[in-house]
Amino acid sequence: MTNDVKQFDASTGQFIDPMFAVVIATAVNETFVAWVKLGKIPSLFELSVVSVGYVNLLLSWFGYHKSIISRPIQGGLRFFITVILLPLYMVSIILYNQDFKYVAGVYFVIFFMWTIWEICKHVEYKMNYSPLKLHMRSFNLLVYIAFLALVVNNVAMIYFSTYFDIETLNAVALFVIFISIIILRVSKSPGDGEGKLDKIRKEVKSLFFGSGEVRGESEGS
């Protein structure tokens, strides 16, 4: 019996992978390659911003594939959102030497768009959901708060004499964003009854070595 539902991801998966590769190549050219050419040594904070950006980019790539395997795309909206997200991933990396509130703002948009992506998935599969609850998940709130804290502190610097040390606040905000990325990926990891650390280890192993599941091939093949 044939499936009458059009699986939109049959073609978009082949299109998205090269786009991820282009984003990674562009980001590498704007960071590591540029540093080598200019003989520049980035600061610890700049290197941290870039590292978090690459972690997010790579985990998003793998997360995209895992998501469309479990819930194949049935319409165009999730695909278009992914296309919008790709340059945002790149921007979150190449803005490493700019005011960090701009980077935090990019992550604000990324997490917001991820939630819209989830809402579209729920609509496609007629799943019960609350848009507000999806937006109010812990990892979203942490990123939203981190960005707003930087904005408020920037306003305080301009109009008031009381404000937090910007370097310290930037470091805290970056750490919060990194933790939010990890919480998001752990929350999407399968394995009921497993501890959080076990899930993280499982995700890292899957990232580098695959899931280890046997798909029916013989050992000698």
PDB file of C-alpha atoms in Angstrom:
ATOM      1  CA  MET A   1       0.000   0.000   0.000  1.00  0.00           C
ATOM      2  CA  THR A   2       1.493   3.307  -1.053  1.00  0.00           C
ATOM      3  CA  ASN A   3       1.736   6.314   1.196  1.00  0.00           C
ATOM      4  CA  ASP A   4      -0.281   9.205  -0.210  1.00  0.00           C
ATOM      5  CA  VAL A   5       1.517  11.769   1.941  1.00  0.00           C
ATOM      6  CA  LYS A   6       4.223  13.590   0.027  1.00  0.00           C
ATOM      7  CA  GLN A   7       7.521  13.317   1.897  1.00  0.00           C
ATOM      8  CA  PHE A   8       9.101  16.701   1.290  1.00  0.00           C
ATOM      9  CA  ASP A   9      12.410  15.690   2.858  1.00  0.00           C
ATOM     10  CA  ALA A  10      13.187  13.186   0.116  1.00  0.00           C
ATOM     11  CA  SER A  11      14.681  16.002  -1.933  1.00  0.00           C
ATOM     12  CA  THR A  12      15.480  18.618   0.706  1.00  0.00           C
ATOM     13  CA  GLY A  13      17.835  16.344   2.634  1.00  0.00           C
ATOM     14  CA  GLN A  14      20.153  16.244  -0.356  1.00  0.00           C
ATOM     15  CA  PHE A  15      19.924  20.019  -0.638  1.00  0.00           C
ATOM     16  CA  ILE A  16      20.458  20.820   3.047  1.00  0.00           C
ATOM     17  CA  ASP A  17      23.664  18.803   3.478  1.00  0.00           C
ATOM     18  CA  PRO A  18      25.652  20.811   0.891  1.00  0.00           C
ATOM     19  CA  MET A  19      24.331  24.010   2.472  1.00  0.00           C
ATOM     20  CA  PHE A  20      25.600  22.908   5.875  1.00  0.00           C
ATOM     21  CA  ALA A  21      28.961  22.137   4.250  1.00  0.00           C
ATOM     22  CA  VAL A  22      29.076  25.604   2.653  1.00  0.00           C
ATOM     23  CA  VAL A  23      28.262  27.248   5.983  1.00  0.00           C
ATOM     24  CA  ILE A  24      31.024  25.303   7.732  1.00  0.00           C
ATOM     25  CA  ALA A  25      33.546  26.110   4.991  1.00  0.00           C
ATOM     26  CA  THR A  26      32.656  29.805   5.094  1.00  0.00           C
ATOM     27  CA  ALA A  27      32.907  29.924   8.872  1.00  0.00           C
ATOM     28  CA  VAL A  28      36.288  28.174   8.820  1.00  0.00           C
ATOM     29  CA  ASN A  29      37.539  30.639   6.210  1.00  0.00           C
ATOM     30  CA  GLU A  30      36.390  33.597   8.324  1.00  0.00           C
ATOM     31  CA  THR A  31      37.967  32.264  11.511  1.00  0.00           C
ATOM     32  CA  PHE A  32      40.810  29.748  11.450  1.00  0.00           C
ATOM     33  CA  VAL A  33      42.005  30.522   7.917  1.00  0.00           C
ATOM     34  CA  ALA A  34      41.832  34.277   8.544  1.00  0.00           C
ATOM     35  CA  TRP A  35      43.735  33.901  11.815  1.00  0.00           C
ATOM     36  CA  VAL A  36      46.516  31.987  10.083  1.00  0.00           C
ATOM     37  CA  LYS A  37      46.751  34.471   7.207  1.00  0.00           C
ATOM     38  CA  LEU A  38      46.844  37.474   9.518  1.00  0.00           C
ATOM     39  CA  GLY A  39      48.980  35.797  12.140  1.00  0.00           C
ATOM     40  CA  LYS A  40      46.301  36.686  14.671  1.00  0.00           C
ATOM     41  CA  ILE A  41      45.842  34.961  17.997  1.00  0.00           C
ATOM     42  CA  PRO A  42      42.214  35.294  19.135  1.00  0.00           C
ATOM     43  CA  SER A  43      41.412  36.049  22.736  1.00  0.00           C
ATOM     44  CA  LEU A  44      40.121  33.278  24.965  1.00  0.00           C
ATOM     45  CA  PHE A  45      36.621  34.742  24.813  1.00  0.00           C
ATOM     46  CA  GLU A  46      36.690  35.035  21.013  1.00  0.00           C
ATOM     47  CA  LEU A  47      37.866  31.441  20.739  1.00  0.00           C
ATOM     48  CA  SER A  48      35.077  30.396  23.098  1.00  0.00           C
ATOM     49  CA  VAL A  49      32.457  32.183  20.986  1.00  0.00           C
ATOM     50  CA  VAL A  50      33.739  30.432  17.865  1.00  0.00           C
ATOM     51  CA  SER A  51      33.872  27.046  19.612  1.00  0.00           C
ATOM     52  CA  VAL A  52      30.303  27.322  20.872  1.00  0.00           C
ATOM     53  CA  GLY A  53      29.229  28.339  17.382  1.00  0.00           C
ATOM     54  CA  TYR A  54      30.816  25.285  15.794  1.00  0.00           C
ATOM     55  CA  VAL A  55      29.381  22.976  18.459  1.00  0.00           C
ATOM     56  CA  ASN A  56      25.930  24.390  17.796  1.00  0.00           C
ATOM     57  CA  LEU A  57      26.372  24.139  14.030  1.00  0.00           C
ATOM     58  CA  LEU A  58      27.517  20.517  14.063  1.00  0.00           C
ATOM     59  CA  LEU A  59      24.926  19.385  16.604  1.00  0.00           C
ATOM     60  CA  SER A  60      22.236  21.138  14.571  1.00  0.00           C
ATOM     61  CA  TRP A  61      23.340  19.266  11.464  1.00  0.00           C
ATOM     62  CA  PHE A  62      23.130  15.896  13.184  1.00  0.00           C
ATOM     63  CA  GLY A  63      19.967  16.914  15.008  1.00  0.00           C
ATOM     64  CA  TYR A  64      18.302  17.857  11.727  1.00  0.00           C
ATOM     65  CA  HIS A  65      18.932  14.409  10.289  1.00  0.00           C
ATOM     66  CA  LYS A  66      17.750  12.631  13.424  1.00  0.00           C
ATOM     67  CA  SER A  67      14.591  14.727  13.476  1.00  0.00           C
ATOM     68  CA  ILE A  68      13.583  14.157   9.859  1.00  0.00           C
ATOM     69  CA  ILE A  69      14.221  10.434  10.268  1.00  0.00           C
ATOM     70  CA  SER A  70      11.790  10.217  13.177  1.00  0.00           C
ATOM     71  CA  ARG A  71       9.367  12.804  11.755  1.00  0.00           C
ATOM     72  CA  PRO A  72       9.916  13.247   7.995  1.00  0.00           C
ATOM     73  CA  ILE A  73       9.089  16.665   6.603  1.00  0.00           C
ATOM     74  CA  GLN A  74       5.644  16.702   5.013  1.00  0.00           C
ATOM     75  CA  GLY A  75       5.486  20.354   4.016  1.00  0.00           C
ATOM     76  CA  GLY A  76       7.704  23.237   3.035  1.00  0.00           C
ATOM     77  CA  LEU A  77       7.765  25.356   6.189  1.00  0.00           C
ATOM     78  CA  ARG A  78      10.278  23.292   8.155  1.00  0.00           C
ATOM     79  CA  PHE A  79      12.556  23.212   5.137  1.00  0.00           C
ATOM     80  CA  PHE A  80      12.365  26.987   4.660  1.00  0.00           C
ATOM     81  CA  ILE A  81      13.050  27.572   8.355  1.00  0.00           C
ATOM     82  CA  THR A  82      16.149  25.379   8.077  1.00  0.00           C
ATOM     83  CA  VAL A  83      17.339  27.436   5.111  1.00  0.00           C
ATOM     84  CA  ILE A  84      16.886  30.596   7.206  1.00  0.00           C
ATOM     85  CA  LEU A  85      18.725  29.061  10.157  1.00  0.00           C
ATOM     86  CA  LEU A  86      21.826  28.076   8.185  1.00  0.00           C
ATOM     87  CA  PRO A  87      23.200  31.604   7.632  1.00  0.00           C
ATOM     88  CA  LEU A  88      22.338  32.429  11.245  1.00  0.00           C
ATOM     89  CA  TYR A  89      24.608  29.588  12.385  1.00  0.00           C
ATOM     90  CA  MET A  90      27.395  31.095  10.300  1.00  0.00           C
ATOM     91  CA  VAL A  91      26.774  34.622  11.593  1.00  0.00           C
ATOM     92  CA  SER A  92      26.905  33.400  15.204  1.00  0.00           C
ATOM     93  CA  ILE A  93      30.488  32.321  14.482  1.00  0.00           C
ATOM     94  CA  ILE A  94      31.886  35.090  12.296  1.00  0.00           C
ATOM     95  CA  LEU A  95      30.658  37.844  14.644  1.00  0.00           C
ATOM     96  CA  TYR A  96      33.070  36.540  17.290  1.00  0.00           C
ATOM     97  CA  ASN A  97      35.015  39.831  17.350  1.00  0.00           C
ATOM     98  CA  GLN A  98      31.950  42.092  17.564  1.00  0.00           C
ATOM     99  CA  ASP A  99      29.945  43.238  20.569  1.00  0.00           C
ATOM    100  CA  PHE A 100      28.703  39.988  22.079  1.00  0.00           C
ATOM    101  CA  LYS A 101      25.145  41.236  22.413  1.00  0.00           C
ATOM    102  CA  TYR A 102      24.867  40.873  18.636  1.00  0.00           C
ATOM    103  CA  VAL A 103      25.942  37.231  18.854  1.00  0.00           C
ATOM    104  CA  ALA A 104      23.496  36.673  21.710  1.00  0.00           C
ATOM    105  CA  GLY A 105      20.806  38.294  19.576  1.00  0.00           C
ATOM    106  CA  VAL A 106      21.531  35.807  16.803  1.00  0.00           C
ATOM    107  CA  TYR A 107      21.129  32.926  19.260  1.00  0.00           C
ATOM    108  CA  PHE A 108      17.875  34.499  20.449  1.00  0.00           C
ATOM    109  CA  VAL A 109      16.569  34.297  16.876  1.00  0.00           C
ATOM    110  CA  ILE A 110      17.979  30.780  16.387  1.00  0.00           C
ATOM    111  CA  PHE A 111      16.220  29.380  19.444  1.00  0.00           C
ATOM    112  CA  PHE A 112      13.032  31.210  18.502  1.00  0.00           C
ATOM    113  CA  MET A 113      13.161  29.726  14.991  1.00  0.00           C
ATOM    114  CA  TRP A 114      13.869  26.267  16.397  1.00  0.00           C
ATOM    115  CA  THR A 115      10.634  26.541  18.354  1.00  0.00           C
ATOM    116  CA  ILE A 116       8.720  27.606  15.244  1.00  0.00           C
ATOM    117  CA  TRP A 117      10.260  24.566  13.517  1.00  0.00           C
ATOM    118  CA  GLU A 118       8.909  22.364  16.318  1.00  0.00           C
ATOM    119  CA  ILE A 119       5.471  23.964  16.069  1.00  0.00           C
ATOM    120  CA  CYS A 120       5.409  23.225  12.337  1.00  0.00           C
ATOM    121  CA  LYS A 121       6.316  19.598  13.063  1.00  0.00           C
ATOM    122  CA  HIS A 122       3.486  19.315  15.580  1.00  0.00           C
ATOM    123  CA  VAL A 123       1.051  20.767  13.054  1.00  0.00           C
ATOM    124  CA  GLU A 124       2.219  18.388  10.312  1.00  0.00           C
ATOM    125  CA  TYR A 125       1.662  15.339  12.503  1.00  0.00           C
ATOM    126  CA  LYS A 126      -1.462  16.676  14.244  1.00  0.00           C
ATOM    127  CA  MET A 127       0.199  16.389  17.650  1.00  0.00           C
ATOM    128  CA  ASN A 128      -1.237  18.090  20.704  1.00  0.00           C
ATOM    129  CA  TYR A 129       0.890  21.087  21.593  1.00  0.00           C
ATOM    130  CA  SER A 130       0.904  24.515  23.156  1.00  0.00           C
ATOM    131  CA  PRO A 131       2.975  27.135  21.305  1.00  0.00           C
ATOM    132  CA  LEU A 132       3.477  28.992  24.576  1.00  0.00           C
ATOM    133  CA  LYS A 133       4.760  25.891  26.372  1.00  0.00           C
ATOM    134  CA  LEU A 134       7.145  25.146  23.522  1.00  0.00           C
ATOM    135  CA  HIS A 135       8.557  28.660  23.787  1.00  0.00           C
ATOM    136  CA  MET A 136       8.723  28.489  27.580  1.00  0.00           C
ATOM    137  CA  ARG A 137      11.037  25.471  27.713  1.00  0.00           C
ATOM    138  CA  SER A 138      14.109  25.943  29.898  1.00  0.00           C
ATOM    139  CA  PHE A 139      16.691  26.176  27.110  1.00  0.00           C
ATOM    140  CA  ASN A 140      14.671  28.844  25.317  1.00  0.00           C
ATOM    141  CA  LEU A 141      14.154  30.894  28.458  1.00  0.00           C
ATOM    142  CA  LEU A 142      17.849  30.779  29.330  1.00  0.00           C
ATOM    143  CA  VAL A 143      18.845  32.168  25.933  1.00  0.00           C
ATOM    144  CA  TYR A 144      16.099  34.784  25.942  1.00  0.00           C
ATOM    145  CA  ILE A 145      17.119  35.942  29.425  1.00  0.00           C
ATOM    146  CA  ALA A 146      20.827  35.999  28.520  1.00  0.00           C
ATOM    147  CA  PHE A 147      20.161  38.228  25.519  1.00  0.00           C
ATOM    148  CA  LEU A 148      17.793  40.535  27.386  1.00  0.00           C
ATOM    149  CA  ALA A 149      20.290  40.864  30.247  1.00  0.00           C
ATOM    150  CA  LEU A 150      22.929  42.081  27.798  1.00  0.00           C
ATOM    151  CA  VAL A 151      20.500  44.552  26.231  1.00  0.00           C
ATOM    152  CA  VAL A 152      19.373  45.910  29.602  1.00  0.00           C
ATOM    153  CA  ASN A 153      22.968  46.206  30.774  1.00  0.00           C
ATOM    154  CA  ASN A 154      23.868  48.082  27.595  1.00  0.00           C
ATOM    155  CA  VAL A 155      21.023  50.527  28.207  1.00  0.00           C
ATOM    156  CA  ALA A 156      22.178  50.929  31.806  1.00  0.00           C
ATOM    157  CA  MET A 157      25.688  51.760  30.583  1.00  0.00           C
ATOM    158  CA  ILE A 158      24.303  54.533  28.391  1.00  0.00           C
ATOM    159  CA  TYR A 159      21.738  56.114  30.689  1.00  0.00           C
ATOM    160  CA  PHE A 160      22.725  55.094  34.210  1.00  0.00           C
ATOM    161  CA  SER A 161      25.886  54.841  36.252  1.00  0.00           C
ATOM    162  CA  THR A 162      25.080  51.387  37.654  1.00  0.00           C
ATOM    163  CA  TYR A 163      25.715  48.368  35.457  1.00  0.00           C
ATOM    164  CA  PHE A 164      27.466  44.995  35.482  1.00  0.00           C
ATOM    165  CA  ASP A 165      30.996  44.490  34.215  1.00  0.00           C
ATOM    166  CA  ILE A 166      30.489  43.826  30.511  1.00  0.00           C
ATOM    167  CA  GLU A 167      33.256  41.232  30.155  1.00  0.00           C
ATOM    168  CA  THR A 168      31.921  39.200  33.058  1.00  0.00           C
ATOM    169  CA  LEU A 169      28.353  39.436  31.810  1.00  0.00           C
ATOM    170  CA  ASN A 170      29.427  38.420  28.301  1.00  0.00           C
ATOM    171  CA  ALA A 171      31.206  35.354  29.670  1.00  0.00           C
ATOM    172  CA  VAL A 172      28.186  34.372  31.760  1.00  0.00           C
ATOM    173  CA  ALA A 173      25.832  34.876  28.814  1.00  0.00           C
ATOM    174  CA  LEU A 174      28.020  32.739  26.542  1.00  0.00           C
ATOM    175  CA  PHE A 175      28.145  29.981  29.146  1.00  0.00           C
ATOM    176  CA  VAL A 176      24.352  30.116  29.527  1.00  0.00           C
ATOM    177  CA  ILE A 177      23.926  29.826  25.756  1.00  0.00           C
ATOM    178  CA  PHE A 178      26.284  26.842  25.644  1.00  0.00           C
ATOM    179  CA  ILE A 179      24.418  25.125  28.481  1.00  0.00           C
ATOM    180  CA  SER A 180      21.131  25.818  26.686  1.00  0.00           C
ATOM    181  CA  ILE A 181      22.435  24.115  23.539  1.00  0.00           C
ATOM    182  CA  ILE A 182      23.436  21.053  25.566  1.00  0.00           C
ATOM    183  CA  ILE A 183      20.106  20.961  27.432  1.00  0.00           C
ATOM    184  CA  LEU A 184      18.257  21.147  24.123  1.00  0.00           C
ATOM    185  CA  ARG A 185      20.198  18.260  22.595  1.00  0.00           C
ATOM    186  CA  VAL A 186      19.937  16.122  25.735  1.00  0.00           C
ATOM    187  CA  SER A 187      16.180  16.734  25.910  1.00  0.00           C
ATOM    188  CA  LYS A 188      15.851  15.427  22.359  1.00  0.00           C
ATOM    189  CA  SER A 189      18.006  12.354  22.991  1.00  0.00           C
ATOM    190  CA  PRO A 190      16.208   9.005  23.181  1.00  0.00           C
ATOM    191  CA  GLY A 191      16.604   6.727  26.159  1.00  0.00           C
ATOM    192  CA  ASP A 192      13.935   6.776  28.835  1.00  0.00           C
ATOM    193  CA  GLY A 193      15.310   6.105  32.279  1.00  0.00           C
ATOM    194  CA  GLU A 194      18.825   7.162  31.374  1.00  0.00           C
ATOM    195  CA  GLY A 195      20.589   9.812  33.397  1.00  0.00           C
ATOM    196  CA  LYS A 196      21.525  13.143  31.860  1.00  0.00           C
ATOM    197  CA  LEU A 197      25.237  12.287  31.806  1.00  0.00           C
ATOM    198  CA  ASP A 198      24.468   8.962  30.133  1.00  0.00           C
ATOM    199  CA  LYS A 199      22.480  10.787  27.475  1.00  0.00           C
ATOM    200  CA  ILE A 200      25.324  13.233  26.886  1.00  0.00           C
ATOM    201  CA  ARG A 201      27.839  10.391  26.547  1.00  0.00           C
ATOM    202  CA  LYS A 202      25.468   8.605  24.179  1.00  0.00           C
ATOM    203  CA  GLU A 203      25.113  11.718  22.040  1.00  0.00           C
ATOM    204  CA  VAL A 204      28.881  12.244  21.880  1.00  0.00           C
ATOM    205  CA  LYS A 205      29.435   8.601  20.927  1.00  0.00           C
ATOM    206  CA  SER A 206      26.727   8.811  18.277  1.00  0.00           C
ATOM    207  CA  LEU A 207      28.222  12.047  16.964  1.00  0.00           C
ATOM    208  CA  PHE A 208      31.645  10.513  16.313  1.00  0.00           C
ATOM    209  CA  PHE A 209      30.992   6.786  15.899  1.00  0.00           C
ATOM    210  CA  GLY A 210      27.320   6.426  14.995  1.00  0.00           C
ATOM    211  CA  SER A 211      24.582   4.726  16.971  1.00  0.00           C
ATOM    212  CA  GLY A 212      26.081   1.242  16.645  1.00  0.00           C
ATOM    213  CA  GLU A 213      22.773  -0.182  15.454  1.00  0.00           C
ATOM    214  CA  VAL A 214      22.964  -3.164  13.115  1.00  0.00           C
ATOM    215  CA  ARG A 215      20.911  -2.729   9.965  1.00  0.00           C
ATOM    216  CA  GLY A 216      21.016  -6.283   8.744  1.00  0.00           C
ATOM    217  CA  GLU A 217      24.306  -6.321   6.840  1.00  0.00           C
ATOM    218  CA  SER A 218      26.660  -9.198   7.391  1.00  0.00           C
ATOM    219  CA  GLU A 219      29.836  -8.505   9.318  1.00  0.00           C
ATOM    220  CA  GLY A 220      31.983  -9.179   6.296  1.00  0.00           C
ATOM    221  CA  SER A 221      30.145  -6.764   4.015  1.00  0.00           C
TER     222      SER A 221
END
